[in-house]
PDB file of C-alpha atoms in Angstrom:
ATOM      1  CA  MET A 351       8.672 -27.590 -17.960  1.00  0.00           C
ATOM      2  CA  GLU A 352       5.881 -25.358 -17.212  1.00  0.00           C
ATOM      3  CA  MET A 353       3.424 -24.561 -19.900  1.00  0.00           C
ATOM      4  CA  VAL A 354       2.707 -20.975 -20.525  1.00  0.00           C
ATOM      5  CA  ARG A 355      -0.532 -20.224 -22.095  1.00  0.00           C
ATOM      6  CA  ASP A 356      -0.512 -17.575 -24.659  1.00  0.00           C
ATOM      7  CA  THR A 357      -3.589 -15.458 -24.115  1.00  0.00           C
ATOM      8  CA  PRO A 358      -4.538 -13.311 -26.990  1.00  0.00           C
ATOM      9  CA  THR A 359      -4.436  -9.597 -26.324  1.00  0.00           C
ATOM     10  CA  PRO A 360      -7.754  -7.896 -26.897  1.00  0.00           C
ATOM     11  CA  LEU A 361      -8.000  -6.095 -30.182  1.00  0.00           C
ATOM     12  CA  LYS A 362      -8.446  -2.403 -30.036  1.00  0.00           C
ATOM     13  CA  ARG A 363     -11.874  -1.538 -31.278  1.00  0.00           C
ATOM     14  CA  ARG A 364     -11.998   1.214 -33.818  1.00  0.00           C
ATOM     15  CA  SER A 365     -15.010   3.446 -34.110  1.00  0.00           C
ATOM     16  CA  ILE A 366     -17.434   3.046 -36.959  1.00  0.00           C
ATOM     17  CA  VAL A 367     -16.249   6.384 -38.335  1.00  0.00           C
ATOM     18  CA  ALA A 368     -12.642   5.173 -38.410  1.00  0.00           C
ATOM     19  CA  ARG A 369     -13.632   1.904 -40.048  1.00  0.00           C
ATOM     20  CA  HIS A 370     -16.033   3.510 -42.552  1.00  0.00           C
ATOM     21  CA  PRO A 371     -15.101   7.143 -43.275  1.00  0.00           C
ATOM     22  CA  TRP A 372     -17.416   7.214 -46.290  1.00  0.00           C
ATOM     23  CA  LEU A 373     -20.379   6.509 -43.978  1.00  0.00           C
ATOM     24  CA  ALA A 374     -19.565   9.553 -41.835  1.00  0.00           C
ATOM     25  CA  ALA A 375     -19.293  11.715 -44.932  1.00  0.00           C
ATOM     26  CA  LEU A 376     -22.641  10.437 -46.206  1.00  0.00           C
ATOM     27  CA  VAL A 377     -24.370  11.181 -42.869  1.00  0.00           C
ATOM     28  CA  ALA A 378     -22.847  14.688 -42.766  1.00  0.00           C
ATOM     29  CA  LEU A 379     -24.047  15.339 -46.311  1.00  0.00           C
ATOM     30  CA  ALA A 380     -27.572  14.161 -45.476  1.00  0.00           C
ATOM     31  CA  VAL A 381     -27.737  16.402 -42.394  1.00  0.00           C
ATOM     32  CA  ALA A 382     -26.484  19.407 -44.391  1.00  0.00           C
ATOM     33  CA  ALA A 383     -29.101  18.814 -47.095  1.00  0.00           C
ATOM     34  CA  ALA A 384     -31.857  18.409 -44.505  1.00  0.00           C
ATOM     35  CA  LEU A 385     -30.947  21.797 -43.030  1.00  0.00           C
ATOM     36  CA  ALA A 386     -30.393  23.574 -46.341  1.00  0.00           C
ATOM     37  CA  ILE A 387     -33.745  22.713 -47.923  1.00  0.00           C
ATOM     38  CA  PRO A 388     -35.957  24.504 -45.329  1.00  0.00           C
ATOM     39  CA  VAL A 389     -33.581  27.475 -45.199  1.00  0.00           C
ATOM     40  CA  ALA A 390     -33.737  27.818 -48.982  1.00  0.00           C
ATOM     41  CA  ALA A 391     -37.511  27.396 -49.022  1.00  0.00           C
ATOM     42  CA  TYR A 392     -38.118  29.890 -46.219  1.00  0.00           C
ATOM     43  CA  VAL A 393     -35.415  32.527 -46.703  1.00  0.00           C
ATOM     44  CA  ILE A 394     -33.989  32.485 -50.207  1.00  0.00           C
ATOM     45  CA  VAL A 395     -36.940  31.601 -52.457  1.00  0.00           C
ATOM     46  CA  PRO A 396     -39.425  34.082 -50.916  1.00  0.00           C
ATOM     47  CA  ALA A 397     -36.894  36.875 -51.329  1.00  0.00           C
ATOM     48  CA  LEU A 398     -37.059  36.213 -55.055  1.00  0.00           C
ATOM     49  CA  VAL A 399     -40.867  36.136 -55.240  1.00  0.00           C
ATOM     50  CA  LYS A 400     -41.793  39.611 -54.112  1.00  0.00           C
ATOM     51  CA  SER A 401     -44.904  41.021 -55.747  1.00  0.00           C
ATOM     52  CA  THR A 402     -46.519  44.447 -55.864  1.00  0.00           C
ATOM     53  CA  LEU A 403     -50.205  45.288 -56.151  1.00  0.00           C
ATOM     54  CA  THR A 404     -51.818  48.715 -56.075  1.00  0.00           C
ATOM     55  CA  GLU A 405     -55.600  48.832 -55.741  1.00  0.00           C
ATOM     56  CA  SER A 406     -57.558  52.020 -55.224  1.00  0.00           C
ATOM     57  CA  VAL A 407     -59.353  52.769 -51.993  1.00  0.00           C
ATOM     58  CA  PRO A 408     -62.857  51.257 -51.994  1.00  0.00           C
ATOM     59  CA  VAL A 409     -65.534  53.868 -52.635  1.00  0.00           C
ATOM     60  CA  ALA A 410     -69.270  53.617 -53.000  1.00  0.00           C
ATOM     61  CA  SER A 411     -71.571  56.080 -54.669  1.00  0.00           C
ATOM     62  CA  ALA A 412     -74.376  57.573 -52.658  1.00  0.00           C
ATOM     63  CA  PRO A 413     -77.462  55.356 -52.480  1.00  0.00           C
ATOM     64  CA  GLY A 414     -80.262  56.266 -54.880  1.00  0.00           C
ATOM     65  CA  ALA A 415     -77.955  58.301 -57.123  1.00  0.00           C
ATOM     66  CA  GLY A 416     -79.556  56.812 -60.234  1.00  0.00           C
ATOM     67  CA  LEU A 417     -78.001  58.058 -63.456  1.00  0.00           C
ATOM     68  CA  LEU A 418     -76.747  61.254 -61.869  1.00  0.00           C
ATOM     69  CA  THR A 419     -73.307  61.063 -60.390  1.00  0.00           C
ATOM     70  CA  ALA A 420     -73.283  61.695 -56.681  1.00  0.00           C
ATOM     71  CA  PRO A 421     -70.172  62.292 -54.620  1.00  0.00           C
ATOM     72  CA  ALA A 422     -68.599  59.123 -53.294  1.00  0.00           C
ATOM     73  CA  ALA A 423     -69.322  58.320 -49.681  1.00  0.00           C
ATOM     74  CA  PRO A 424     -66.230  58.727 -47.513  1.00  0.00           C
ATOM     75  CA  ALA A 425     -64.813  55.679 -45.797  1.00  0.00           C
ATOM     76  CA  GLN A 426     -65.356  55.528 -42.056  1.00  0.00           C
ATOM     77  CA  VAL A 427     -62.242  54.162 -40.350  1.00  0.00           C
ATOM     78  CA  LEU A 428     -63.322  51.593 -37.744  1.00  0.00           C
ATOM     79  CA  SER A 429     -59.850  50.523 -36.594  1.00  0.00           C
ATOM     80  CA  GLN A 430     -56.238  50.601 -37.755  1.00  0.00           C
ATOM     81  CA  GLY A 431     -52.744  49.432 -36.897  1.00  0.00           C
ATOM     82  CA  GLU A 432     -49.115  49.221 -38.025  1.00  0.00           C
ATOM     83  CA  LEU A 433     -47.445  46.010 -39.215  1.00  0.00           C
ATOM     84  CA  ARG A 434     -44.498  44.896 -37.066  1.00  0.00           C
ATOM     85  CA  ARG A 435     -41.015  43.490 -37.606  1.00  0.00           C
ATOM     86  CA  LEU A 436     -40.710  40.249 -35.649  1.00  0.00           C
ATOM     87  CA  ASN A 437     -37.133  39.327 -36.640  1.00  0.00           C
ATOM     88  CA  ALA A 438     -34.775  39.504 -39.627  1.00  0.00           C
ATOM     89  CA  VAL A 439     -36.847  37.002 -41.625  1.00  0.00           C
ATOM     90  CA  ASP A 440     -40.412  37.702 -40.459  1.00  0.00           C
ATOM     91  CA  PHE A 441     -41.378  41.338 -40.921  1.00  0.00           C
ATOM     92  CA  GLY A 442     -43.865  43.789 -42.247  1.00  0.00           C
ATOM     93  CA  SER A 443     -44.203  47.553 -42.389  1.00  0.00           C
ATOM     94  CA  GLY A 444     -47.053  49.782 -43.397  1.00  0.00           C
ATOM     95  CA  LYS A 445     -50.573  50.414 -42.236  1.00  0.00           C
ATOM     96  CA  VAL A 446     -53.708  48.257 -42.097  1.00  0.00           C
ATOM     97  CA  VAL A 447     -57.122  49.899 -41.887  1.00  0.00           C
ATOM     98  CA  VAL A 448     -60.551  48.412 -41.268  1.00  0.00           C
ATOM     99  CA  ALA A 449     -63.046  50.736 -42.951  1.00  0.00           C
ATOM    100  CA  ASP A 450     -66.762  50.913 -43.684  1.00  0.00           C
ATOM    101  CA  VAL A 451     -67.914  52.356 -47.010  1.00  0.00           C
ATOM    102  CA  ASN A 452     -71.713  52.606 -47.174  1.00  0.00           C
ATOM    103  CA  GLY A 453     -72.171  49.478 -45.078  1.00  0.00           C
ATOM    104  CA  THR A 454     -69.519  47.416 -46.853  1.00  0.00           C
ATOM    105  CA  ARG A 455     -66.468  46.698 -44.699  1.00  0.00           C
ATOM    106  CA  TYR A 456     -62.929  46.332 -45.984  1.00  0.00           C
ATOM    107  CA  LEU A 457     -59.485  45.572 -44.647  1.00  0.00           C
ATOM    108  CA  ARG A 458     -56.997  47.773 -46.480  1.00  0.00           C
ATOM    109  CA  PHE A 459     -53.235  47.320 -46.572  1.00  0.00           C
ATOM    110  CA  GLN A 460     -51.634  50.727 -47.255  1.00  0.00           C
ATOM    111  CA  ASN A 461     -48.068  51.114 -48.541  1.00  0.00           C
ATOM    112  CA  VAL A 462     -46.938  47.795 -47.098  1.00  0.00           C
ATOM    113  CA  ASN A 463     -43.699  45.892 -47.391  1.00  0.00           C
ATOM    114  CA  ILE A 464     -44.084  42.303 -46.164  1.00  0.00           C
ATOM    115  CA  ALA A 465     -41.543  39.479 -46.021  1.00  0.00           C
ATOM    116  CA  GLY A 466     -42.046  36.945 -48.774  1.00  0.00           C
ATOM    117  CA  ALA A 467     -43.015  33.462 -47.647  1.00  0.00           C
ATOM    118  CA  PRO A 468     -44.991  30.612 -49.157  1.00  0.00           C
ATOM    119  CA  ASP A 469     -48.671  30.058 -48.405  1.00  0.00           C
ATOM    120  CA  VAL A 470     -49.360  33.270 -46.412  1.00  0.00           C
ATOM    121  CA  TYR A 471     -52.936  33.959 -45.300  1.00  0.00           C
ATOM    122  CA  VAL A 472     -54.608  37.065 -43.856  1.00  0.00           C
ATOM    123  CA  TYR A 473     -56.438  36.488 -40.570  1.00  0.00           C
ATOM    124  CA  LEU A 474     -58.499  38.755 -38.358  1.00  0.00           C
ATOM    125  CA  SER A 475     -57.562  37.406 -34.917  1.00  0.00           C
ATOM    126  CA  ASP A 476     -59.006  37.708 -31.424  1.00  0.00           C
ATOM    127  CA  ARG A 477     -55.469  37.943 -29.965  1.00  0.00           C
ATOM    128  CA  THR A 478     -52.934  40.772 -29.738  1.00  0.00           C
ATOM    129  CA  ASP A 479     -49.724  38.696 -29.502  1.00  0.00           C
ATOM    130  CA  GLY A 480     -49.359  37.872 -33.196  1.00  0.00           C
ATOM    131  CA  GLN A 481     -50.818  34.363 -32.911  1.00  0.00           C
ATOM    132  CA  PRO A 482     -53.872  33.374 -34.968  1.00  0.00           C
ATOM    133  CA  GLY A 483     -56.004  32.406 -31.958  1.00  0.00           C
ATOM    134  CA  ARG A 484     -59.649  32.283 -33.022  1.00  0.00           C
ATOM    135  CA  PHE A 485     -59.583  33.908 -36.416  1.00  0.00           C
ATOM    136  CA  SER A 486     -61.488  34.752 -39.562  1.00  0.00           C
ATOM    137  CA  ASN A 487     -59.629  33.860 -42.745  1.00  0.00           C
ATOM    138  CA  LEU A 488     -59.848  36.643 -45.334  1.00  0.00           C
ATOM    139  CA  GLY A 489     -57.836  34.699 -47.905  1.00  0.00           C
ATOM    140  CA  LYS A 490     -54.370  34.356 -49.297  1.00  0.00           C
ATOM    141  CA  LEU A 491     -52.036  37.357 -49.189  1.00  0.00           C
ATOM    142  CA  LYS A 492     -52.454  39.167 -52.521  1.00  0.00           C
ATOM    143  CA  ALA A 493     -48.978  40.772 -52.658  1.00  0.00           C
ATOM    144  CA  THR A 494     -45.937  41.530 -50.532  1.00  0.00           C
ATOM    145  CA  ASN A 495     -45.793  45.213 -51.460  1.00  0.00           C
ATOM    146  CA  GLY A 496     -48.270  47.944 -52.267  1.00  0.00           C
ATOM    147  CA  SER A 497     -51.806  48.867 -51.260  1.00  0.00           C
ATOM    148  CA  PHE A 498     -54.724  46.447 -51.585  1.00  0.00           C
ATOM    149  CA  ASN A 499     -58.094  45.500 -50.097  1.00  0.00           C
ATOM    150  CA  TYR A 500     -59.929  42.523 -48.643  1.00  0.00           C
ATOM    151  CA  SER A 501     -63.681  42.393 -48.280  1.00  0.00           C
ATOM    152  CA  ILE A 502     -64.856  41.581 -44.738  1.00  0.00           C
ATOM    153  CA  PRO A 503     -67.947  39.345 -44.518  1.00  0.00           C
ATOM    154  CA  ALA A 504     -71.049  41.233 -43.358  1.00  0.00           C
ATOM    155  CA  ASN A 505     -71.807  38.657 -40.641  1.00  0.00           C
ATOM    156  CA  LEU A 506     -68.347  38.940 -39.023  1.00  0.00           C
ATOM    157  CA  ASP A 507     -68.393  40.501 -35.543  1.00  0.00           C
ATOM    158  CA  LEU A 508     -65.576  43.054 -35.713  1.00  0.00           C
ATOM    159  CA  THR A 509     -65.674  43.638 -31.949  1.00  0.00           C
ATOM    160  CA  GLN A 510     -63.810  40.316 -31.630  1.00  0.00           C
ATOM    161  CA  ALA A 511     -61.074  41.302 -34.129  1.00  0.00           C
ATOM    162  CA  LYS A 512     -58.100  42.567 -32.127  1.00  0.00           C
ATOM    163  CA  SER A 513     -55.370  42.148 -34.761  1.00  0.00           C
ATOM    164  CA  VAL A 514     -54.508  41.357 -38.356  1.00  0.00           C
ATOM    165  CA  VAL A 515     -52.153  38.354 -38.570  1.00  0.00           C
ATOM    166  CA  LEU A 516     -50.243  37.278 -41.692  1.00  0.00           C
ATOM    167  CA  TYR A 517     -49.585  33.590 -41.154  1.00  0.00           C
ATOM    168  CA  CYS A 518     -47.438  31.193 -43.191  1.00  0.00           C
ATOM    169  CA  ARG A 519     -49.230  27.836 -43.158  1.00  0.00           C
ATOM    170  CA  THR A 520     -46.283  25.959 -44.684  1.00  0.00           C
ATOM    171  CA  PHE A 521     -43.979  26.720 -41.744  1.00  0.00           C
ATOM    172  CA  ASN A 522     -46.669  27.462 -39.104  1.00  0.00           C
ATOM    173  CA  VAL A 523     -45.219  30.870 -38.336  1.00  0.00           C
ATOM    174  CA  THR A 524     -46.493  34.434 -38.113  1.00  0.00           C
ATOM    175  CA  ILE A 525     -44.822  36.633 -40.739  1.00  0.00           C
ATOM    176  CA  THR A 526     -46.083  39.918 -39.285  1.00  0.00           C
ATOM    177  CA  PHE A 527     -49.098  41.310 -37.469  1.00  0.00           C
ATOM    178  CA  ALA A 528     -50.782  44.580 -36.524  1.00  0.00           C
ATOM    179  CA  VAL A 529     -52.768  45.238 -33.361  1.00  0.00           C
ATOM    180  CA  LEU A 530     -55.980  47.049 -34.283  1.00  0.00           C
ATOM    181  CA  GLU A 531     -56.873  50.224 -32.400  1.00  0.00           C
ATOM    182  CA  LYS A 532     -60.223  51.962 -32.746  1.00  0.00           C
ATOM    183  CA  GLY A 533     -60.668  54.665 -35.369  1.00  0.00           C
TER     184      GLY A 533
END
């Protein structure tokens, strides 16, 4: 009699997902949450936090006017530009003007509508492609809608300022920008 050896047949291996369906569901939930949080923070929340500010145009009285009221000195427009729409989420419209009023320089946003985003700063940039490049920080964006002003430091060389860039530091993205053209 011949002995026949019974060799075990190899077991079929099942995937981890088949063996642990709850693990696959947990991973899918974690991925969905990881994607939803930035979308909510960048798209949904800023849409709810729009703000409007209306400041008057900066004016200065004539030097040496004393107690008598002299006519206000007109603003001299040094450069200006239009805010641009970059995509459905990052946009701006309206005008930006760099003006000089009796030796004091201002950046004025006129009738603007800007996408809401967290942590947006106003930069005067040496580039024309919407990137900050070498920039001068004028401060945090005051509002998303309206007309408002920023004081420009007296020691800032405006010949290097080629654009105004609104930059979201939280997401490292340009919200909108305007290329500055002379007068």
